[in-house]
Short mmCIF file of C-alpha atoms in Angstrom, two decimals:
data_model
loop_
_atom_site.label_atom_id
_atom_site.label_comp_id
_atom_site.label_asym_id
_atom_site.label_seq_id
_atom_site.Cartn_x
_atom_site.Cartn_y
_atom_site.Cartn_z
CA UNK A 1 10.89 -6.14 -35.61
CA UNK A 2 14.43 -6.45 -36.86
CA UNK A 3 16.28 -4.25 -39.30
CA UNK A 4 18.65 -5.76 -41.82
CA UNK A 5 21.56 -5.44 -39.40
CA UNK A 6 19.58 -7.12 -36.64
CA UNK A 7 19.01 -3.98 -34.54
CA UNK A 8 15.50 -2.79 -33.70
CA UNK A 9 14.47 0.71 -34.81
CA UNK A 10 14.10 1.80 -31.19
CA UNK A 11 17.81 1.18 -30.70
CA UNK A 12 18.97 3.49 -33.49
CA UNK A 13 20.07 6.11 -31.01
CA UNK A 14 22.71 3.65 -29.77
CA UNK A 15 24.13 3.17 -33.23
CA UNK A 16 26.82 5.25 -34.87
CA UNK A 17 25.29 7.89 -37.16
CA UNK A 18 27.24 6.69 -40.19
CA UNK A 19 25.91 3.17 -39.61
CA UNK A 20 22.35 4.51 -39.36
CA UNK A 21 22.74 6.37 -42.64
CA UNK A 22 24.18 3.28 -44.35
CA UNK A 23 21.38 1.03 -43.08
CA UNK A 24 18.68 3.43 -44.24
CA UNK A 25 20.18 3.72 -47.70
CA UNK A 26 20.52 -0.06 -47.90
CA UNK A 27 16.81 -0.35 -47.12
CA UNK A 28 16.00 2.11 -49.87
CA UNK A 29 18.13 0.16 -52.35
CA UNK A 30 16.45 -3.10 -51.37
CA UNK A 31 13.04 -1.53 -51.98
CA UNK A 32 14.14 -0.23 -55.36
CA UNK A 33 15.62 -3.62 -56.27
CA UNK A 34 12.17 -5.11 -55.56
CA UNK A 35 10.56 -2.57 -57.88
CA UNK A 36 9.09 -0.61 -54.94
CA UNK A 37 10.83 2.77 -55.26
CA UNK A 38 8.95 4.93 -52.69
CA UNK A 39 9.87 8.17 -54.46
CA UNK A 40 7.91 7.14 -57.55
CA UNK A 41 4.55 7.56 -55.79
CA UNK A 42 2.75 10.64 -57.05
CA UNK A 43 -0.30 10.47 -54.79
CA UNK A 44 -2.16 8.56 -52.11
CA UNK A 45 -5.89 8.82 -51.55
CA UNK A 46 -5.95 9.75 -47.86
CA UNK A 47 -9.65 10.22 -47.27
CA UNK A 48 -9.37 11.07 -43.56
CA UNK A 49 -7.07 12.88 -41.17
CA UNK A 50 -6.01 11.67 -37.72
CA UNK A 51 -7.87 14.32 -35.75
CA UNK A 52 -11.04 13.79 -37.77
CA UNK A 53 -11.08 10.05 -36.98
CA UNK A 54 -10.40 10.60 -33.27
CA UNK A 55 -12.98 13.36 -32.82
CA UNK A 56 -15.78 11.64 -34.75
CA UNK A 57 -14.97 8.02 -33.99
CA UNK A 58 -18.21 6.93 -32.29
CA UNK A 59 -20.69 8.61 -34.60
CA UNK A 60 -18.90 8.11 -37.91
CA UNK A 61 -15.79 5.94 -38.06
CA UNK A 62 -16.02 3.06 -35.56
CA UNK A 63 -15.64 -0.21 -37.48
CA UNK A 64 -15.40 1.65 -40.81
CA UNK A 65 -12.66 1.57 -43.44
CA UNK A 66 -10.43 4.66 -43.40
CA UNK A 67 -7.28 5.74 -45.21
CA UNK A 68 -4.65 8.02 -43.71
CA UNK A 69 -1.18 9.22 -44.64
CA UNK A 70 1.60 10.70 -42.55
CA UNK A 71 4.95 10.18 -40.88
CA UNK A 72 5.84 7.28 -38.57
CA UNK A 73 6.95 8.82 -35.27
CA UNK A 74 7.32 5.78 -33.03
CA UNK A 75 7.25 2.01 -33.31
CA UNK A 76 6.64 -0.71 -30.71
CA UNK A 77 7.50 -4.21 -31.91
CA UNK A 78 5.37 -7.11 -30.63
CA UNK A 79 6.91 -9.88 -32.76
CA UNK A 80 4.11 -10.71 -35.17
CA UNK A 81 2.41 -7.35 -34.67
CA UNK A 82 3.46 -3.76 -34.14
CA UNK A 83 1.97 -0.54 -32.85
CA UNK A 84 3.06 2.65 -34.58
CA UNK A 85 2.25 6.32 -34.14
CA UNK A 86 1.40 8.14 -37.35
CA UNK A 87 1.34 11.93 -37.42
CA UNK A 88 -0.29 14.00 -40.14
CA UNK A 89 -1.02 17.70 -40.38
CA UNK A 90 -3.82 17.49 -37.81
CA UNK A 91 -2.34 15.26 -35.11
CA UNK A 92 -1.48 11.65 -34.33
CA UNK A 93 -3.25 8.32 -34.50
CA UNK A 94 -2.09 4.83 -33.58
CA UNK A 95 -1.63 2.14 -36.22
CA UNK A 96 -1.99 -1.57 -35.45
CA UNK A 97 -0.05 -3.62 -37.99
CA UNK A 98 -0.44 -7.40 -37.74
CA UNK A 99 1.15 -10.19 -39.75
CA UNK A 100 -2.11 -12.07 -40.41
CA UNK A 101 -3.77 -8.88 -41.65
CA UNK A 102 -1.11 -7.88 -44.17
CA UNK A 103 0.06 -11.39 -45.00
CA UNK A 104 3.41 -12.78 -43.94
CA UNK A 105 5.38 -11.80 -47.05
CA UNK A 106 4.05 -8.23 -47.12
CA UNK A 107 4.54 -7.88 -43.36
CA UNK A 108 8.14 -9.10 -43.44
CA UNK A 109 8.96 -6.92 -46.43
CA UNK A 110 7.42 -3.86 -44.82
CA UNK A 111 9.06 -4.30 -41.43
CA UNK A 112 12.44 -4.92 -43.02
CA UNK A 113 12.15 -1.68 -44.99
CA UNK A 114 10.46 0.72 -42.58
CA UNK A 115 12.18 3.35 -40.41
CA UNK A 116 10.96 5.93 -37.96
CA UNK A 117 10.45 9.11 -39.98
CA UNK A 118 9.19 7.35 -43.11
CA UNK A 119 6.02 8.69 -44.71
CA UNK A 120 3.40 5.99 -45.26
CA UNK A 121 -0.10 5.52 -46.60
CA UNK A 122 -2.40 3.20 -44.66
CA UNK A 123 -5.88 1.79 -45.16
CA UNK A 124 -7.76 -0.24 -42.61
CA UNK A 125 -10.50 -0.40 -40.00
CA UNK A 126 -10.89 2.25 -37.32
CA UNK A 127 -11.26 0.57 -33.93
CA UNK A 128 -10.62 1.08 -30.24
CA UNK A 129 -7.99 -1.05 -28.53
CA UNK A 130 -8.55 -2.86 -25.23
CA UNK A 131 -6.76 0.04 -23.55
CA UNK A 132 -9.25 2.43 -25.13
CA UNK A 133 -7.03 4.08 -27.75
CA UNK A 134 -8.59 4.87 -31.10
CA UNK A 135 -6.46 3.22 -33.78
CA UNK A 136 -6.36 2.01 -37.37
CA UNK A 137 -6.00 -1.74 -37.95
CA UNK A 138 -3.97 -1.78 -41.15
CA UNK A 139 -4.94 -4.10 -43.98
CA UNK A 140 -2.54 -2.34 -46.38
CA UNK A 141 0.45 -0.09 -45.80
CA UNK A 142 2.88 1.42 -48.29
CA UNK A 143 6.01 3.55 -47.88
CA UNK A 144 5.40 6.78 -49.81
CA UNK A 145 8.73 8.46 -49.00
CA UNK A 146 11.82 7.06 -47.30
CA UNK A 147 13.47 9.09 -44.56
CA UNK A 148 17.23 8.79 -45.03
CA UNK A 149 18.09 10.82 -41.93
CA UNK A 150 17.05 9.87 -38.37
CA UNK A 151 14.85 12.31 -36.49
CA UNK A 152 16.77 14.21 -33.78
CA UNK A 153 16.24 12.88 -30.28
CA UNK A 154 13.51 10.67 -31.67
CA UNK A 155 10.10 11.34 -30.18
CA UNK A 156 11.43 13.68 -27.49
CA UNK A 157 11.73 16.67 -29.78
CA UNK A 158 14.42 18.98 -31.11
CA UNK A 159 15.63 21.10 -28.20
CA UNK A 160 18.57 23.10 -29.61
CA UNK A 161 17.04 26.46 -30.49
CA UNK A 162 19.65 27.34 -33.12
CA UNK A 163 19.02 24.05 -34.92
CA UNK A 164 15.27 24.56 -34.62
CA UNK A 165 15.44 27.90 -36.44
CA UNK A 166 17.88 26.67 -39.09
CA UNK A 167 15.94 23.51 -39.81
CA UNK A 168 12.35 24.56 -39.22
CA UNK A 169 11.15 21.56 -41.20
CA UNK A 170 12.67 19.24 -38.58
CA UNK A 171 11.36 21.43 -35.78
CA UNK A 172 7.84 21.09 -37.17
CA UNK A 173 8.21 17.30 -37.41
CA UNK A 174 9.38 16.64 -33.87
CA UNK A 175 7.78 19.57 -32.00
CA UNK A 176 4.14 19.54 -33.11
CA UNK A 177 3.22 22.43 -30.79
CA UNK A 178 5.36 24.70 -33.01
CA UNK A 179 2.88 24.21 -35.84
CA UNK A 180 0.12 25.59 -33.60
CA UNK A 181 1.94 28.94 -33.37
CA UNK A 182 2.02 29.31 -37.13
CA UNK A 183 -1.58 28.20 -37.56
CA UNK A 184 -2.47 30.92 -35.06
CA UNK A 185 -0.29 33.42 -36.93
CA UNK A 186 -2.25 32.75 -40.11
CA UNK A 187 -5.53 33.23 -38.25
CA UNK A 188 -4.31 36.52 -36.77
CA UNK A 189 -3.43 37.92 -40.20
CA UNK A 190 -6.74 36.70 -41.60
CA UNK A 191 -8.59 38.39 -38.72
CA UNK A 192 -6.73 41.67 -39.36
CA UNK A 193 -7.74 41.54 -43.01
CA UNK A 194 -11.35 40.76 -42.14
CA UNK A 195 -11.46 43.67 -39.71
CA UNK A 196 -10.04 46.20 -42.15
CA UNK A 197 -12.04 44.87 -45.11
CA UNK A 198 -15.14 45.16 -42.95
CA UNK A 199 -14.19 48.78 -42.19
CA UNK A 200 -14.17 49.64 -45.92
CA UNK A 201 -10.40 49.60 -46.28
CA UNK A 202 -8.98 48.42 -49.60
CA UNK A 203 -5.97 46.10 -49.55
CA UNK A 204 -3.29 47.18 -52.03
CA UNK A 205 0.25 46.23 -53.02
CA UNK A 206 3.09 48.71 -53.36
CA UNK A 207 6.70 48.28 -54.60
CA UNK A 208 9.29 46.40 -52.58
CA UNK A 209 12.14 47.96 -54.55
CA UNK A 210 12.45 51.71 -54.00
CA UNK A 211 14.68 54.26 -55.65
CA UNK A 212 14.83 56.10 -52.31
CA UNK A 213 14.57 54.69 -48.80
CA UNK A 214 11.95 56.53 -46.80
CA UNK A 215 8.99 56.33 -44.46
CA UNK A 216 10.98 55.36 -41.37
CA UNK A 217 14.26 56.00 -39.59
CA UNK A 218 16.16 52.86 -40.54
CA UNK A 219 19.21 51.69 -42.46
CA UNK A 220 18.15 50.08 -45.76
CA UNK A 221 19.45 47.12 -47.71
CA UNK A 222 20.95 48.29 -51.00
CA UNK A 223 20.90 46.38 -54.28
CA UNK A 224 21.64 47.26 -57.91
CA UNK A 225 19.34 47.12 -60.92
CA UNK A 226 21.49 46.09 -63.88
CA UNK A 227 19.22 47.23 -66.72
CA UNK A 228 18.64 50.70 -65.27
CA UNK A 229 22.17 50.78 -63.82
CA UNK A 230 20.96 52.35 -60.57
CA UNK A 231 21.13 51.42 -56.91
CA UNK A 232 17.79 50.51 -55.36
CA UNK A 233 16.62 49.87 -51.81
CA UNK A 234 14.50 47.17 -50.25
CA UNK A 235 11.65 49.07 -48.62
CA UNK A 236 11.98 50.01 -44.96
CA UNK A 237 8.32 51.07 -44.74
CA UNK A 238 5.09 51.10 -46.75
CA UNK A 239 4.09 54.63 -45.87
CA UNK A 240 5.03 56.95 -48.70
CA UNK A 241 3.46 54.93 -51.51
CA UNK A 242 0.26 54.37 -49.54
CA UNK A 243 -0.09 58.11 -48.92
CA UNK A 244 0.36 58.70 -52.65
CA UNK A 245 -2.78 56.57 -53.10
CA UNK A 246 -4.70 58.80 -50.68
CA UNK A 247 -3.61 61.78 -52.81
CA UNK A 248 -4.93 59.87 -55.84
CA UNK A 249 -8.42 59.57 -54.36
CA UNK A 250 -8.53 56.32 -52.39
CA UNK A 251 -9.96 57.09 -48.95
CA UNK A 252 -8.99 53.95 -47.01
CA UNK A 253 -6.08 51.69 -47.97
CA UNK A 254 -3.90 49.16 -46.22
CA UNK A 255 -1.08 46.77 -46.97
CA UNK A 256 0.34 43.78 -45.10
CA UNK A 257 3.82 43.05 -46.39
CA UNK A 258 7.46 42.42 -45.69
CA UNK A 259 9.78 45.32 -44.97
CA UNK A 260 13.55 45.15 -44.63
CA UNK A 261 15.89 46.98 -42.25
CA UNK A 262 19.63 46.45 -42.18
CA UNK A 263 19.89 46.69 -38.42
CA UNK A 264 20.62 44.65 -35.29
CA UNK A 265 18.98 41.34 -34.41
CA UNK A 266 17.51 40.40 -31.05
CA UNK A 267 14.36 38.87 -29.57
CA UNK A 268 12.25 41.69 -31.08
CA UNK A 269 14.07 42.39 -34.33
CA UNK A 270 14.68 40.45 -37.55
CA UNK A 271 16.09 42.07 -40.72
CA UNK A 272 12.88 41.25 -42.59
CA UNK A 273 9.54 41.39 -40.83
CA UNK A 274 5.85 41.84 -41.56
CA UNK A 275 4.27 45.27 -41.32
CA UNK A 276 0.67 46.40 -41.48
CA UNK A 277 0.14 50.00 -42.55
CA UNK A 278 -3.30 51.58 -42.94
CA UNK A 279 -4.27 55.11 -44.05
CA UNK A 280 -7.66 56.79 -43.81
CA UNK A 281 -8.58 60.15 -45.33
CA UNK A 282 -10.50 62.74 -43.31
CA UNK A 283 -9.47 61.46 -39.91
CA UNK A 284 -6.54 62.08 -37.56
CA UNK A 285 -4.31 60.20 -35.14
CA UNK A 286 -7.15 59.98 -32.62
CA UNK A 287 -9.31 58.20 -35.18
CA UNK A 288 -6.45 55.79 -35.85
CA UNK A 289 -6.06 55.29 -32.11
CA UNK A 290 -9.68 54.16 -31.83
CA UNK A 291 -9.30 51.89 -34.87
CA UNK A 292 -6.07 50.35 -33.53
CA UNK A 293 -7.50 49.58 -30.10
CA UNK A 294 -10.70 48.07 -31.48
CA UNK A 295 -8.83 46.05 -34.12
CA UNK A 296 -6.38 44.46 -31.66
CA UNK A 297 -9.18 43.64 -29.22
CA UNK A 298 -11.34 42.18 -31.99
CA UNK A 299 -8.49 40.07 -33.39
CA UNK A 300 -7.65 38.70 -29.93
CA UNK A 301 -11.24 37.62 -29.32
CA UNK A 302 -11.59 36.12 -32.78
CA UNK A 303 -8.38 34.08 -32.54
CA UNK A 304 -8.14 33.34 -28.80
CA UNK A 305 -11.73 33.77 -27.64
CA UNK A 306 -10.56 36.21 -24.96
CA UNK A 307 -9.07 39.67 -24.54
CA UNK A 308 -6.73 38.55 -21.76
CA UNK A 309 -3.28 37.16 -22.53
CA UNK A 310 -0.32 36.30 -20.32
CA UNK A 311 3.19 37.58 -20.86
CA UNK A 312 6.06 36.77 -18.51
CA UNK A 313 3.63 35.86 -15.75
CA UNK A 314 1.64 39.10 -16.13
CA UNK A 315 -1.94 39.18 -17.40
CA UNK A 316 -2.34 41.72 -20.18
CA UNK A 317 -5.91 42.98 -20.40
CA UNK A 318 -6.85 44.03 -23.92
CA UNK A 319 -10.49 44.49 -22.93
CA UNK A 320 -9.90 47.51 -20.68
CA UNK A 321 -9.65 50.91 -22.39
CA UNK A 322 -6.00 51.47 -23.34
CA UNK A 323 -4.22 54.05 -21.19
CA UNK A 324 -3.07 57.32 -22.77
CA UNK A 325 -0.08 59.41 -21.69
CA UNK A 326 2.12 61.99 -23.42
CA UNK A 327 5.88 61.57 -23.68
CA UNK A 328 6.42 64.67 -21.53
CA UNK A 329 4.01 63.31 -18.90
CA UNK A 330 5.70 59.90 -18.93
CA UNK A 331 9.17 61.41 -18.45
CA UNK A 332 7.90 63.59 -15.63
CA UNK A 333 6.17 60.58 -13.99
CA UNK A 334 8.97 58.03 -14.25
CA UNK A 335 12.14 60.17 -14.46
CA UNK A 336 11.05 63.15 -12.39
CA UNK A 337 12.12 65.56 -15.16
CA UNK A 338 9.71 68.24 -16.42
CA UNK A 339 10.48 69.03 -20.06
CA UNK A 340 7.83 71.76 -20.10
CA UNK A 341 10.48 73.81 -18.28
CA UNK A 342 13.23 72.94 -20.79
CA UNK A 343 13.51 75.73 -23.34
CA UNK A 344 16.94 75.26 -24.92
CA UNK A 345 19.17 72.48 -26.22
CA UNK A 346 21.82 73.39 -23.64
CA UNK A 347 19.30 72.85 -20.83
CA UNK A 348 18.34 69.47 -22.28
CA UNK A 349 21.99 68.41 -22.56
CA UNK A 350 22.66 69.47 -18.98
CA UNK A 351 19.75 67.32 -17.75
CA UNK A 352 21.03 64.40 -19.79
CA UNK A 353 24.50 64.78 -18.28
CA UNK A 354 23.05 64.90 -14.77
CA UNK A 355 21.11 61.67 -15.43
CA UNK A 356 24.04 59.93 -17.19
CA UNK A 357 22.15 59.71 -20.48
CA UNK A 358 24.47 59.52 -23.46
CA UNK A 359 23.63 61.63 -26.51
CA UNK A 360 25.30 62.68 -29.74
CA UNK A 361 26.15 66.16 -30.93
CA UNK A 362 23.52 65.90 -33.67
CA UNK A 363 20.74 65.27 -31.14
CA UNK A 364 18.27 68.08 -30.62
CA UNK A 365 16.07 68.80 -27.61
CA UNK A 366 13.37 66.44 -28.84
CA UNK A 367 15.89 63.64 -29.34
CA UNK A 368 17.05 64.02 -25.75
CA UNK A 369 13.46 63.92 -24.47
CA UNK A 370 13.07 60.66 -26.37
CA UNK A 371 16.29 59.31 -24.81
CA UNK A 372 14.85 60.07 -21.37
CA UNK A 373 11.69 58.19 -22.32
CA UNK A 374 13.61 55.17 -23.59
CA UNK A 375 15.79 55.09 -20.47
CA UNK A 376 13.20 55.64 -17.76
CA UNK A 377 9.73 54.99 -19.13
CA UNK A 378 9.50 52.44 -21.93
CA UNK A 379 9.78 49.33 -19.77
CA UNK A 380 7.15 50.70 -17.35
CA UNK A 381 4.41 50.65 -20.01
CA UNK A 382 3.26 47.05 -19.47
CA UNK A 383 -0.50 47.27 -19.90
CA UNK A 384 -1.62 48.64 -23.31
CA UNK A 385 -0.71 52.33 -23.36
CA UNK A 386 -0.89 54.95 -26.10
CA UNK A 387 2.11 57.28 -25.89
CA UNK A 388 1.37 60.66 -27.51
CA UNK A 389 2.99 64.04 -28.06
CA UNK A 390 6.26 63.08 -29.75
CA UNK A 391 8.69 65.92 -30.56
CA UNK A 392 8.93 67.13 -34.16
CA UNK A 393 12.65 66.34 -34.05
CA UNK A 394 11.91 62.58 -34.12
CA UNK A 395 8.70 62.71 -36.20
CA UNK A 396 9.50 63.94 -39.72
CA UNK A 397 6.20 62.74 -41.25
CA UNK A 398 3.72 63.74 -38.52
CA UNK A 399 1.56 66.86 -38.35
CA UNK A 400 2.40 69.43 -35.67
CA UNK A 401 0.13 70.09 -32.70
CA UNK A 402 -1.79 73.32 -33.24
CA UNK A 403 -1.19 74.70 -29.74
CA UNK A 404 2.35 73.39 -29.29
CA UNK A 405 4.19 73.16 -32.62
CA UNK A 406 7.33 71.58 -31.09
CA UNK A 407 5.28 68.40 -30.70
CA UNK A 408 3.29 66.29 -33.13
CA UNK A 409 -0.05 64.56 -33.48
CA UNK A 410 1.41 61.10 -33.11
CA UNK A 411 1.04 58.01 -30.96
CA UNK A 412 2.88 54.79 -30.30
CA UNK A 413 1.20 51.80 -28.67
CA UNK A 414 3.30 50.12 -25.98
CA UNK A 415 2.56 46.73 -24.43
CA UNK A 416 4.96 44.88 -22.11
CA UNK A 417 7.52 47.63 -22.62
CA UNK A 418 7.64 47.14 -26.40
CA UNK A 419 6.33 49.31 -29.23
CA UNK A 420 3.59 47.66 -31.29
CA UNK A 421 2.13 50.53 -33.32
CA UNK A 422 3.30 53.90 -34.63
CA UNK A 423 0.73 56.37 -36.00
CA UNK A 424 0.26 60.01 -37.01
CA UNK A 425 -2.00 62.69 -38.19
CA UNK A 426 -0.14 62.71 -41.48
CA UNK A 427 1.79 65.81 -42.41
CA UNK A 428 0.12 67.20 -45.54
CA UNK A 429 1.83 70.61 -45.73
CA UNK A 430 4.33 70.21 -48.61
CA UNK A 431 6.40 73.22 -47.51
CA UNK A 432 6.79 71.93 -43.94
CA UNK A 433 7.46 68.43 -45.29
CA UNK A 434 10.23 69.72 -47.55
CA UNK A 435 11.95 71.47 -44.68
CA UNK A 436 11.83 68.30 -42.58
CA UNK A 437 13.14 66.18 -45.44
CA UNK A 438 15.98 68.66 -45.90
CA UNK A 439 16.79 68.43 -42.20
CA UNK A 440 16.87 64.65 -42.54
CA UNK A 441 19.12 64.88 -45.59
CA UNK A 442 21.52 67.08 -43.64
CA UNK A 443 21.65 64.46 -40.90
CA UNK A 444 22.34 61.77 -43.49
CA UNK A 445 25.14 63.85 -45.01
CA UNK A 446 26.59 64.17 -41.50
CA UNK A 447 26.75 60.39 -41.15
CA UNK A 448 23.31 59.32 -39.86
CA UNK A 449 22.63 56.08 -41.79
CA UNK A 450 18.99 56.02 -40.63
CA UNK A 451 18.06 59.47 -41.95
CA UNK A 452 16.25 59.82 -45.27
CA UNK A 453 16.80 61.89 -48.40
CA UNK A 454 14.46 64.44 -49.92
CA UNK A 455 11.76 62.50 -51.81
CA UNK A 456 10.87 64.91 -54.61
CA UNK A 457 8.11 62.76 -56.08
CA UNK A 458 6.39 62.46 -52.72
CA UNK A 459 6.62 66.24 -52.30
CA UNK A 460 5.05 66.64 -55.74
CA UNK A 461 2.20 64.39 -54.64
CA UNK A 462 1.68 66.53 -51.53
CA UNK A 463 1.59 69.66 -53.66
CA UNK A 464 -1.40 68.19 -55.54
CA UNK A 465 -3.08 67.94 -52.14
CA UNK A 466 -3.21 65.24 -49.46
CA UNK A 467 -6.49 65.44 -47.51
CA UNK A 468 -6.38 65.35 -43.71
CA UNK A 469 -5.27 61.76 -43.12
CA UNK A 470 -4.60 59.39 -40.25
CA UNK A 471 -2.12 56.59 -40.69
CA UNK A 472 -0.82 53.72 -38.60
CA UNK A 473 1.85 51.04 -38.85
CA UNK A 474 1.88 47.89 -36.76
CA UNK A 475 4.50 45.16 -36.43
CA UNK A 476 2.48 42.03 -37.17
CA UNK A 477 5.16 39.73 -35.77
CA UNK A 478 5.03 41.45 -32.39
CA UNK A 479 1.24 41.11 -32.25
CA UNK A 480 1.64 37.40 -33.03
CA UNK A 481 4.21 37.15 -30.22
CA UNK A 482 1.76 38.77 -27.82
CA UNK A 483 -1.16 36.53 -28.76
CA UNK A 484 0.85 33.28 -28.83
CA UNK A 485 3.05 33.91 -25.79
CA UNK A 486 6.25 33.66 -27.85
CA UNK A 487 9.31 35.21 -26.21
CA UNK A 488 11.32 35.76 -29.41
CA UNK A 489 10.42 37.01 -32.88
CA UNK A 490 12.22 33.94 -34.24
CA UNK A 491 9.52 31.78 -32.68
CA UNK A 492 6.85 33.39 -34.88
CA UNK A 493 8.85 33.50 -38.14
CA UNK A 494 8.92 30.22 -40.03
CA UNK A 495 12.37 30.97 -41.42
CA UNK A 496 14.13 33.68 -39.38
CA UNK A 497 17.35 35.17 -40.65
CA UNK A 498 20.35 33.12 -39.52
CA UNK A 499 24.08 33.44 -40.07
CA UNK A 500 25.31 30.61 -42.31
CA UNK A 501 27.16 27.88 -40.44
CA UNK A 502 30.09 28.14 -42.83
#
């Protein structure tokens, strides 16, 4: 099946790229000169999809007329006939295109115009070839959109990871398994919504633009509102607005939305990511712990059909009750340091020096305990584990423990050494909250870009009265990574943040 320059489509990889581009544009011009501009098509009545025909061939489609549309991914020339692979959103199906079926003029015109990557519409009879492959014997075929660029590496896929992330559209074309990850991502988010909706939570939407950055320890993105002539911040968390709704009388609310943090990028972090936050009145962090565990287990079974997933060769069992350990217990277990015996900041600093843990002058005793945890313990928490008992110094929005006010009613869920969930018994004492905000503001004034300011409106809301409340925040992207086996957050974001090539 010759192209205009006499070279078969399968040999394009041997041609110079500029020649390939010229040939493809010449083919487009020839089509247009014949009054067959492919870009003028507004629709094609594709009544079936590839997977549907293959799965229901015997009982429904054998010998029947079908119509399909999709992209040509490969092409095997047989002289007066050709076999092509067509891929649509559901999968692939073979096309059998024969000169005496289309007619010689139509066949020659089509084969002179067609390239791998073109999008076509086909009607014909569904049949099984002598080799047993379910196919469509084309009696009509039209080019619906001309591909002016060759697909990278043809049918072998796009391997360069940087190019895959930059040009996700090409990645999806040549690596069909990538699409499965994002189909699964959609199902995971749907399952989360169904779980929370079924637990009487109300989904709400809160502002993305904030006049103050708060709700998390993170550096915000700053923008400027021209009409109001004020700086504003892309939200770093959903928390403070959702808790205002609990003050207003809603008892169970949640939001799934993008948050933005102007921080480093690695396999677990992207500047914008998807967060789930849920708040429930008249419960505490233990109630949120039960909800979190049951929700993750339920979502896994709904999407995967199992509570067991594999990460880095290790089976993670979501069906077993999640382990629970306090930060002090974890540090004692894995670092051999007992912080119940540490009474002063000087003692904590001395221990840090002895264990070669770097700290800053602004760090308090609780910060140093957390540094010990991050250094010695975090990577050890492979199976699902709730970490509890965080110091007040690193938990400005969590309620204190009644019997040990240096620590809070808070948990983080760790799996495979990574944090998936952060949750509290929410601090509802406006006087205590003000003092913690003021401590944060002092840290910010001293140069801590991740500290927050005093949020006077939120304090006003607390003074009207926030009922006892449990809240949780979960990184949705990390849950998708866990349930799809992805090793990088970029593999579960359709369009991850990338530095421009120029």
